[in-house]
Each structure stands twice: as structure tokens, then as C-alpha cells.
PDB file of C-alpha atoms in Angstrom:
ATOM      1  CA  UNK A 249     -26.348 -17.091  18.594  1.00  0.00           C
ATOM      2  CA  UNK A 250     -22.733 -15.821  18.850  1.00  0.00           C
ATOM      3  CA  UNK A 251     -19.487 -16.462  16.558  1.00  0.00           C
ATOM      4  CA  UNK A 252     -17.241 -18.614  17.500  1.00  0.00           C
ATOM      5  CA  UNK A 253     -14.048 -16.862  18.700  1.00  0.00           C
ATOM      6  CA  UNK A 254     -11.916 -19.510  17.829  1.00  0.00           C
ATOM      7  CA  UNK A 255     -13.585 -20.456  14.234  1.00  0.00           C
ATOM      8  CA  UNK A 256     -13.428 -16.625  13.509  1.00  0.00           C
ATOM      9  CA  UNK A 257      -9.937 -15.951  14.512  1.00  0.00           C
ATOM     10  CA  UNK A 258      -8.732 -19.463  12.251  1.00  0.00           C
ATOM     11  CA  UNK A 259     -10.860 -17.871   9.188  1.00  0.00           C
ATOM     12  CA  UNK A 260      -8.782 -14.586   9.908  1.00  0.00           C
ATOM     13  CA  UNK A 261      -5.436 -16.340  10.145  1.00  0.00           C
ATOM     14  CA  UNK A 262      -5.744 -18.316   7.022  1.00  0.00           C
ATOM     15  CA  UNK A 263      -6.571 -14.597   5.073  1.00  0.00           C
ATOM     16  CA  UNK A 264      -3.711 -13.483   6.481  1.00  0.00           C
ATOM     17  CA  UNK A 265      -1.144 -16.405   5.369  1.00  0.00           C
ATOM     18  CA  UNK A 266      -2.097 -16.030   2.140  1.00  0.00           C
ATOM     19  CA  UNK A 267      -1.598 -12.530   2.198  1.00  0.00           C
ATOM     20  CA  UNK A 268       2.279 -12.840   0.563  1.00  0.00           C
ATOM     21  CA  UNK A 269       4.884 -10.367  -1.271  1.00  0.00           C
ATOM     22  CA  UNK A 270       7.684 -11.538  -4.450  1.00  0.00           C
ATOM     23  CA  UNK A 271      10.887 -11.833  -2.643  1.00  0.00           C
ATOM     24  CA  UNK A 272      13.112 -10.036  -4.349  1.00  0.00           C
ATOM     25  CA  UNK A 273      14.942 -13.994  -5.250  1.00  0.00           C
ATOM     26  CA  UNK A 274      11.696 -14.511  -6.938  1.00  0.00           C
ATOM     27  CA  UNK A 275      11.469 -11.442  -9.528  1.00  0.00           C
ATOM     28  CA  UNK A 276      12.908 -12.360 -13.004  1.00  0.00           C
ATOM     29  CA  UNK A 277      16.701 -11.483 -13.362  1.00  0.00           C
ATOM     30  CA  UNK A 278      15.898 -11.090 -17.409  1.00  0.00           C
ATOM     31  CA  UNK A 279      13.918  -7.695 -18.300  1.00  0.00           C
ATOM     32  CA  UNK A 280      10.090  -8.606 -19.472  1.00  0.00           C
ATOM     33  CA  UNK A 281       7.446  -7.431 -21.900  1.00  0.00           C
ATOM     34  CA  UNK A 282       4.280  -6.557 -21.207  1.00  0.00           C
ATOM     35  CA  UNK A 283       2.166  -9.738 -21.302  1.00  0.00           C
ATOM     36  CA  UNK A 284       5.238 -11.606 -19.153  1.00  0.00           C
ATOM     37  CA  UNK A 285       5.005  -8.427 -16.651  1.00  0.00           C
ATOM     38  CA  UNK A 286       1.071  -8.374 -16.182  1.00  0.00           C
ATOM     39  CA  UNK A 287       1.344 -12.758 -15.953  1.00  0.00           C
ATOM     40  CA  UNK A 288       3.510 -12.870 -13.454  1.00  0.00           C
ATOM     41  CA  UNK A 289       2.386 -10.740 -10.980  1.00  0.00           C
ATOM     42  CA  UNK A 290      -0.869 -12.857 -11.767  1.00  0.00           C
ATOM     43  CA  UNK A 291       0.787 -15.461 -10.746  1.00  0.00           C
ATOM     44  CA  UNK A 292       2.584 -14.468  -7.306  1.00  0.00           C
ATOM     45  CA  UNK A 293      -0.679 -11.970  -6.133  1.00  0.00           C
ATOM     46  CA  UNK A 294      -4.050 -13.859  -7.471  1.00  0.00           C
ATOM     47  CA  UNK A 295      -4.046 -15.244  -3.962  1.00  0.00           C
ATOM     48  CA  UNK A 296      -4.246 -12.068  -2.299  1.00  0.00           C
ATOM     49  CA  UNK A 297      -6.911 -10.786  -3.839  1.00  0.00           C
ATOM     50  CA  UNK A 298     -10.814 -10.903  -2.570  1.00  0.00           C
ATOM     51  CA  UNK A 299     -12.154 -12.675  -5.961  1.00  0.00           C
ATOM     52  CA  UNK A 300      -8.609 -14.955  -6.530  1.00  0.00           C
ATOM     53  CA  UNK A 301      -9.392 -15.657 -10.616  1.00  0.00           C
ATOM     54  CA  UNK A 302     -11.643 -12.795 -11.019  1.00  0.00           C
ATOM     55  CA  UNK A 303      -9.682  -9.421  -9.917  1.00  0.00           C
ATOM     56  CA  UNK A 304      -6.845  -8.040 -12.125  1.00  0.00           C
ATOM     57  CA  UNK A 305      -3.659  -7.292 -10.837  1.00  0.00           C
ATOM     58  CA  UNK A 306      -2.472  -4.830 -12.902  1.00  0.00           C
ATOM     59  CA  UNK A 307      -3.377  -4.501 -16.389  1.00  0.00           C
ATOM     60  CA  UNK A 308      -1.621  -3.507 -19.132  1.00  0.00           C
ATOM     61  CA  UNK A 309      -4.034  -0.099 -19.120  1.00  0.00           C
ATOM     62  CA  UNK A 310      -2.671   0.399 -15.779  1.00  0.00           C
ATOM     63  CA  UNK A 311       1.093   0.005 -15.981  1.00  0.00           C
ATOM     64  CA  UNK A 312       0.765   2.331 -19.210  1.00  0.00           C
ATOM     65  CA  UNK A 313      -0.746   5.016 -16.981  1.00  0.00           C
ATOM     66  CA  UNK A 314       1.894   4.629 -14.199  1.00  0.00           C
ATOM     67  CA  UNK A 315       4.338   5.360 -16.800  1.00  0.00           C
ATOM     68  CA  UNK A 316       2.681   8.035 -18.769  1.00  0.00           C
ATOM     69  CA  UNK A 317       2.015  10.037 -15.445  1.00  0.00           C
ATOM     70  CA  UNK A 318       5.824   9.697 -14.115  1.00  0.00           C
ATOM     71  CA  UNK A 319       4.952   7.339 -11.544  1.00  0.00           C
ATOM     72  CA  UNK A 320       6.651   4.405 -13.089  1.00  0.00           C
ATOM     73  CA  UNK A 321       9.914   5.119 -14.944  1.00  0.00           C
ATOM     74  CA  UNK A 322       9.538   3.867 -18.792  1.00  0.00           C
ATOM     75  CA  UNK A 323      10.759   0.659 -20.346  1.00  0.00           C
ATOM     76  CA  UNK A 324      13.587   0.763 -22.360  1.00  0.00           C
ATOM     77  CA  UNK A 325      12.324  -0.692 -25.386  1.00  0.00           C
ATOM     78  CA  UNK A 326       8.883  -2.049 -24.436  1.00  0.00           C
ATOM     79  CA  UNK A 327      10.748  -4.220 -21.552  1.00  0.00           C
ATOM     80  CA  UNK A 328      10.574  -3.599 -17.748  1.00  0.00           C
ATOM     81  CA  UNK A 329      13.889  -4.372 -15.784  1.00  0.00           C
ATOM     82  CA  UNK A 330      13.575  -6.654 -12.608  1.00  0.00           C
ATOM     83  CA  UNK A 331      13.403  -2.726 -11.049  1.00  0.00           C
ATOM     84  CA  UNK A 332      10.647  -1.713 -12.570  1.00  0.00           C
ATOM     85  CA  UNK A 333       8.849  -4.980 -11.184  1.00  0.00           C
ATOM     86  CA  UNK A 334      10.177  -3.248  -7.857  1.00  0.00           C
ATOM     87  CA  UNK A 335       8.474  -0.494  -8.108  1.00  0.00           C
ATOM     88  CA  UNK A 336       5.063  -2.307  -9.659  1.00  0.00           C
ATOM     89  CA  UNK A 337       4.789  -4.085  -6.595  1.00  0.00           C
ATOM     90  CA  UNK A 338       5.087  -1.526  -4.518  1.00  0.00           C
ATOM     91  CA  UNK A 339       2.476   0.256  -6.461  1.00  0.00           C
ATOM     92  CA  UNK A 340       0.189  -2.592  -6.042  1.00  0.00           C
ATOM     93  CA  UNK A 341       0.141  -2.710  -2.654  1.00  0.00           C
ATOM     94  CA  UNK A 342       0.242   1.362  -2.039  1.00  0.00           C
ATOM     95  CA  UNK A 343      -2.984   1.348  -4.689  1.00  0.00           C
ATOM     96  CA  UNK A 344      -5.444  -0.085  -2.248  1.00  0.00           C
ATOM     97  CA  UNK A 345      -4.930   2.557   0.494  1.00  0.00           C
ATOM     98  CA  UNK A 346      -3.570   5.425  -1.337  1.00  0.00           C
ATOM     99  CA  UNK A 347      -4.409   8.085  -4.181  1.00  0.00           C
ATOM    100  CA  UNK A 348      -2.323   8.095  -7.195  1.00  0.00           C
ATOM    101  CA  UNK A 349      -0.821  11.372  -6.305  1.00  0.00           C
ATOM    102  CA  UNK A 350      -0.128  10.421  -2.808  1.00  0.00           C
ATOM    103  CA  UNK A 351       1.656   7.013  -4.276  1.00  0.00           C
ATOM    104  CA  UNK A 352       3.336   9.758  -6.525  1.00  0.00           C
ATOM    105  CA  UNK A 353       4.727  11.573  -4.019  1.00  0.00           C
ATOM    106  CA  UNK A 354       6.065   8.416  -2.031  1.00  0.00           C
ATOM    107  CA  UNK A 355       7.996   6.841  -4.860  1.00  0.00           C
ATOM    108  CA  UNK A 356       9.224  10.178  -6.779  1.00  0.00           C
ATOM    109  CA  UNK A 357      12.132  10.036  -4.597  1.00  0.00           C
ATOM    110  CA  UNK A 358      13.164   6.821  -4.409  1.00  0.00           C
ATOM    111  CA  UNK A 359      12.948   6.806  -8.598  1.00  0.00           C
ATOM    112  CA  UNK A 360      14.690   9.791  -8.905  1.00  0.00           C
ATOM    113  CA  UNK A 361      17.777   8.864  -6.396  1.00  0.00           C
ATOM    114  CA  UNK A 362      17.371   5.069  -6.630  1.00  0.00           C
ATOM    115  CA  UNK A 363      16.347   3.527  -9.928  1.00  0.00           C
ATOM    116  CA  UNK A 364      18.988   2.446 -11.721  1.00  0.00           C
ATOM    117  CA  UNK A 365      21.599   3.602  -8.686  1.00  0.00           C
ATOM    118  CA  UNK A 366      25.166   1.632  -8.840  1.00  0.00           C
ATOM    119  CA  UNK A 367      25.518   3.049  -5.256  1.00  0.00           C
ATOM    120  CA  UNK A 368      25.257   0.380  -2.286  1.00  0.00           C
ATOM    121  CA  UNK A 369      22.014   2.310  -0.993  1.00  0.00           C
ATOM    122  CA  UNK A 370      20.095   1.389  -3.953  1.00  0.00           C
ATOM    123  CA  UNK A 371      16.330   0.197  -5.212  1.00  0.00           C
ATOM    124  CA  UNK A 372      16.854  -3.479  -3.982  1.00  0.00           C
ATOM    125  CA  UNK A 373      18.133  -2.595  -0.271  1.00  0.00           C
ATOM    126  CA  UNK A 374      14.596  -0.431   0.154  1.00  0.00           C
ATOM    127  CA  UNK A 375      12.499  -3.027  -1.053  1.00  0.00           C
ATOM    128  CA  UNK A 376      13.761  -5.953   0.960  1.00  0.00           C
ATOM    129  CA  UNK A 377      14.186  -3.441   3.818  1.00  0.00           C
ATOM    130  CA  UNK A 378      10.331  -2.645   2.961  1.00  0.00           C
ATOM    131  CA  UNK A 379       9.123  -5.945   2.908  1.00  0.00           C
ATOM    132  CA  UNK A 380      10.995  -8.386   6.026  1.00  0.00           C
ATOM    133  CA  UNK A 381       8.756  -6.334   8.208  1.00  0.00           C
ATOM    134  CA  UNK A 382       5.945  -8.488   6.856  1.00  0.00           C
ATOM    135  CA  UNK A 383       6.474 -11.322   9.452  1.00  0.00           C
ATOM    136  CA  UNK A 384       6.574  -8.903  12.570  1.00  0.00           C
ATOM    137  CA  UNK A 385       3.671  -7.032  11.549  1.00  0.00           C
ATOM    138  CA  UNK A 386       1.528 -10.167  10.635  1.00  0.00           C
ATOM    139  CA  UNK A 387       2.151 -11.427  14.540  1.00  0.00           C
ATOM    140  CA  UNK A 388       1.370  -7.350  15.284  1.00  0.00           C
ATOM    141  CA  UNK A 389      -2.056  -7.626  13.626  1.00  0.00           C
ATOM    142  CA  UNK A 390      -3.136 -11.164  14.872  1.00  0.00           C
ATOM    143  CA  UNK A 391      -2.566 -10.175  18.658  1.00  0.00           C
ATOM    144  CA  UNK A 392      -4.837  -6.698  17.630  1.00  0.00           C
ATOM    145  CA  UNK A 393      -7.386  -8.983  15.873  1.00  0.00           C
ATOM    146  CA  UNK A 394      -7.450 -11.519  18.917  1.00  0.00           C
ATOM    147  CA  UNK A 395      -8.626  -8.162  20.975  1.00  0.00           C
ATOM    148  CA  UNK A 396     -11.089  -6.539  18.606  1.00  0.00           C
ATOM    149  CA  UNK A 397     -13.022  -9.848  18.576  1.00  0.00           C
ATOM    150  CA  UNK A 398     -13.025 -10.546  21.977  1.00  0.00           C
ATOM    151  CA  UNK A 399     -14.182  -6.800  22.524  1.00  0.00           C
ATOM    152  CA  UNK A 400     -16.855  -7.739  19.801  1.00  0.00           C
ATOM    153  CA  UNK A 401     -18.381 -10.835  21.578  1.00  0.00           C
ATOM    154  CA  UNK A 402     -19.216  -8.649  24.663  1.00  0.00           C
ATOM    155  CA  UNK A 403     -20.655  -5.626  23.224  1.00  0.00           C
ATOM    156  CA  UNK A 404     -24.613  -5.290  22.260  1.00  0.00           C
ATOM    157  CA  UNK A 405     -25.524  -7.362  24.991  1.00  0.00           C
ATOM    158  CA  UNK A 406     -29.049  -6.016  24.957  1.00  0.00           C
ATOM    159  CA  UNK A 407     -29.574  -6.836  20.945  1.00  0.00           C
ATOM    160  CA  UNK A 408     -32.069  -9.740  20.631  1.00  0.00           C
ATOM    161  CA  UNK A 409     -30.808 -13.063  21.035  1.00  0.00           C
ATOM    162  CA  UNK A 410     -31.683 -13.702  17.035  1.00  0.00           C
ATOM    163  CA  UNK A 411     -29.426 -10.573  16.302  1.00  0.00           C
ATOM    164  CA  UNK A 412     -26.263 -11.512  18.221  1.00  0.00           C
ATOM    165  CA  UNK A 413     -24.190 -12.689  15.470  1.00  0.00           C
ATOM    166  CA  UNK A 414     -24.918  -9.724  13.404  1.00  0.00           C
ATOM    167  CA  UNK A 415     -23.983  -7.421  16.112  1.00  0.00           C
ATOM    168  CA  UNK A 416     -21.000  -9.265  17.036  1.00  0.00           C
ATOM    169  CA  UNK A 417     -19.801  -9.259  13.104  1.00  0.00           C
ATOM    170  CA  UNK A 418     -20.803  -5.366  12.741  1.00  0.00           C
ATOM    171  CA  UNK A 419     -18.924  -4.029  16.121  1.00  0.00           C
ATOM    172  CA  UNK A 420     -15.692  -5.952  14.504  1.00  0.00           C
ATOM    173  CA  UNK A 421     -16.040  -4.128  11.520  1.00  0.00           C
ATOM    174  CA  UNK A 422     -16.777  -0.730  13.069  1.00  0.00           C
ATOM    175  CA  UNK A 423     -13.250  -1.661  14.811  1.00  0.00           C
ATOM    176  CA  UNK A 424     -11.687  -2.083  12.000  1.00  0.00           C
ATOM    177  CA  UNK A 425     -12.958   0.594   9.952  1.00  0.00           C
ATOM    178  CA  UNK A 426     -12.127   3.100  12.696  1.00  0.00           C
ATOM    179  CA  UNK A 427      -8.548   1.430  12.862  1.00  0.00           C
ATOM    180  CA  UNK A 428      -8.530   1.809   9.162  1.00  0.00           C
ATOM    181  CA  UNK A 429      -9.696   5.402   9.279  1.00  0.00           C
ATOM    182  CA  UNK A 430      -7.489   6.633  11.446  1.00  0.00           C
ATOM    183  CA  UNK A 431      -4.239   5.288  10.250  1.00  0.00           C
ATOM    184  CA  UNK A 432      -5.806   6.689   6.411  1.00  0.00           C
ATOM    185  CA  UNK A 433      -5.431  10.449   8.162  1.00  0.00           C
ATOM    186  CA  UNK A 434      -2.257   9.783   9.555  1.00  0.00           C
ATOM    187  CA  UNK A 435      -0.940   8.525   6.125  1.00  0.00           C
ATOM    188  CA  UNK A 436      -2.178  11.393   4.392  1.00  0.00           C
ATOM    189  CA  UNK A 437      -0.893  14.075   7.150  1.00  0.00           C
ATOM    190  CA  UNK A 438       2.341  12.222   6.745  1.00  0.00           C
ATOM    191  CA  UNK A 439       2.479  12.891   3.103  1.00  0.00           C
ATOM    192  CA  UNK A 440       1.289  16.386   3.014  1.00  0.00           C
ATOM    193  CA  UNK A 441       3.392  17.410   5.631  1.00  0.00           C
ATOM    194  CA  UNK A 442       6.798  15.774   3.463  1.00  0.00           C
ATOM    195  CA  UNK A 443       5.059  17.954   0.329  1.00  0.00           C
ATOM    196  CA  UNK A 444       4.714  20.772   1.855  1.00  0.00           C
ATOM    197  CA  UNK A 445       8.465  20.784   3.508  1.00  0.00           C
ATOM    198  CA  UNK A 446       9.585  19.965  -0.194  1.00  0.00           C
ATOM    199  CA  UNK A 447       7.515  22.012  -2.507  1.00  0.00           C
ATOM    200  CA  UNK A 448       9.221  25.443  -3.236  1.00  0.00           C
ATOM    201  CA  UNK A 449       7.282  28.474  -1.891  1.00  0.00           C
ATOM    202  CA  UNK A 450       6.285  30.736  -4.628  1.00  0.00           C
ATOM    203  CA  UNK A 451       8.235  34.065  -3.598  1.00  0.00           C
ATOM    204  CA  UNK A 452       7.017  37.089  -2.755  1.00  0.00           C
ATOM    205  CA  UNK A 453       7.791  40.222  -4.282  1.00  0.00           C
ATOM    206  CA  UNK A 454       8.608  43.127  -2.274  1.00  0.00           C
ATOM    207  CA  UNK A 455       5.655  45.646  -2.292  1.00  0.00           C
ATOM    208  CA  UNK A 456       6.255  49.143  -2.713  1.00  0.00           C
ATOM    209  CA  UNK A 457       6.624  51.349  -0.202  1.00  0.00           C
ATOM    210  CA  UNK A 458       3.751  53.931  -0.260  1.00  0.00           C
ATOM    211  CA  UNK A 459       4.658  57.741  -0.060  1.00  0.00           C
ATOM    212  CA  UNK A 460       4.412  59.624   3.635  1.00  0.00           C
ATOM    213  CA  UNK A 461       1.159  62.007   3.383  1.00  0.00           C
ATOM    214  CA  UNK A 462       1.733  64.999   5.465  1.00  0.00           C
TER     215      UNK A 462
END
């Protein structure tokens, strides 16, 4: 018994349509409390989750943390500007790949230069510059897909006949999690290599010279 290419790739697709991000039209212009912040990203991201009803978004535990541990500037009077839903939904999406100090070091300097910048360059140019690569990288990850399951149907020939759809479902997901794996290194080589470049070097004192012996 094998999967079907075809119903396997249409399962796929349909994940990945509902995989979405807020436009930056669709964030609240008016600054939010709390319970508004945590029910609206309910709202736009339920879909996108593996248990839609079930999984929290981000709670209100959660966004306290961000903010307590500098990776989330603080509301001005228990409200969060349509900014600080910028940076939330960026931490959403960085949370499922990332540690929190690697998510740290990404944002730190786009909320230390950007948040709250009058300049042109500012906090909403980087995130709809981050997120209209969603359509190119969607087609990106289909074509890859397309391969990885066609590589799938023809490996473990020699598994029993009763076995093939297991084997065919656990060589995709060995592709995958490789794929995964290796982009996870690259990621974090990428961001220790940016906090190394930018983390002072503790400097080193001069030793003293010893005298000449004779």
C-alpha cells in the first residue's frame, strides 16, 4: 500500500494556505489592553495552529514575560500600540524555531533603532518588508515538498508490502527533519556570529614585564 502522491501533496497545500500573517492594514490603529491584545491575535492565528481551538497564542503570562525580560518594549499605561502588536507577531512566529535569547538578540535592534522611529526607515517598513516574502516562499516550499515526496514513494523498496505506507510517511519526515535541522544550525551560527561581532571584548590588561635574570 503506498500514499497517494496527489492526495498527500492536496493535504499539504491546504496546511499551507491556512498558514497566514496580520497585514499590517489589519492590526488595530487604536492602542489595546491586554484581553483585546491576547483576542485578537486569537482571532487572526487560531488557524495556524496544530490544535485550532485548543493551543494558545500568546497568553497574557507570556506577553508579561516578553516585557519583563526586554524583549518586548512596555505598554504605556497597560496598552500596547499597533507597534507593539508588530513586534508580538513577530515573536510568535520566531517562538516556534528559536530560543528566547536568540529571538532577543534578533529584535534588540530593531526596538532599540525602530520602535517608535519618526524616520522613513521605521518598524512598519521591516515588517511588511518581512512578511510579502510569504507568497514567494510558499510557491518555494511546495515545489521542495513536490520533490521530498516523490523521493519518498521510491525509497524502502524492500520494506514489506504491509509496511509501505509507513515507510513512505517516515522517509518524508526524515526529509524534513533533516531540512529542518540544518537550517536550525544555520540560524543559530547566524546569530552567534552577529553576537559575537557586537558584544564588546572584555580588555586585557597589559601584564607586567618580568625582570631580566642574569
Amino acid at each position: 500500500m503506498t500514499i497517494s502522491t496527489e492526495d498527500l501533496m492536496n493535504s499539504i497545500m491546504e496546511s499551507l494556505e491556512r498558514i497566514s500573517y496580520i497585514r499590517f492594514e489589519d492590526i488595530p490603529n487604536i492602542d489595546l489592553y491586554m484581553d483585546q491584545v491576547t483576542t485578537f491575535m486569537d482571532e487572526k492565528l487560531q488557524a495556524t495552529t496544530r490544535n485550532p481551538g485548543e493551543d494558545k497564542i500568546l497568553t497574557k503570562t507570556m506577553i508579561n514575560n516578553y516585557a519583563k525580560n526586554d524583549l518586548l518594549p512596555s505598554p504605556l499605561k497597560k496598552k500596547y500600540s499597533k507597534e507593539h502588536m508588530m513586534i508580538l507577531i513577530m515573536i510568535y512566529y520566531f517562538k516556534g524555531v528559536l530560543s528566547f535569547n536568540d529571538i532577543h538578540e534578533l529584535l534588540k535592534p530593531i526596538t532599540e533603532r525602530y520602535f517608535n522611529s519618526k524616520e522613513e526607515f521605521n518598524l512598519e517598513s521591516i515588517y511588511k518588508e518581512l512578511f510579502n516574502i510569504e507568497d514567494v516562499q510558499k510557491e518555494s516550499v511546495k515545489e521542495d515538498i513536490s520533490k521530498k515526496i516523490e523521493h519518498a514513494q521510491v525509497m524502502f523498496k524492500d520494506a514489506p508490502e504491509d509496511d509501505r505506507e509507513f515507510f513512505v510517511l517516515f522517509s518524508l519526515v526524515v526529509q524534513l527533519g533533516f531540512d529542518v535541522y540544518v537550517k536550525r544550525l544555520l540560524i543559530e551560527k547566524l546569530i552567534d556570529g552577529y553576537r559575537l561581532k557586537h558584544t564588546p571584548q572584555p580588555v586585557q590588561k597589559n601584564k607586567k614585564k618580568e625582570p631580566k635574570t642574569e
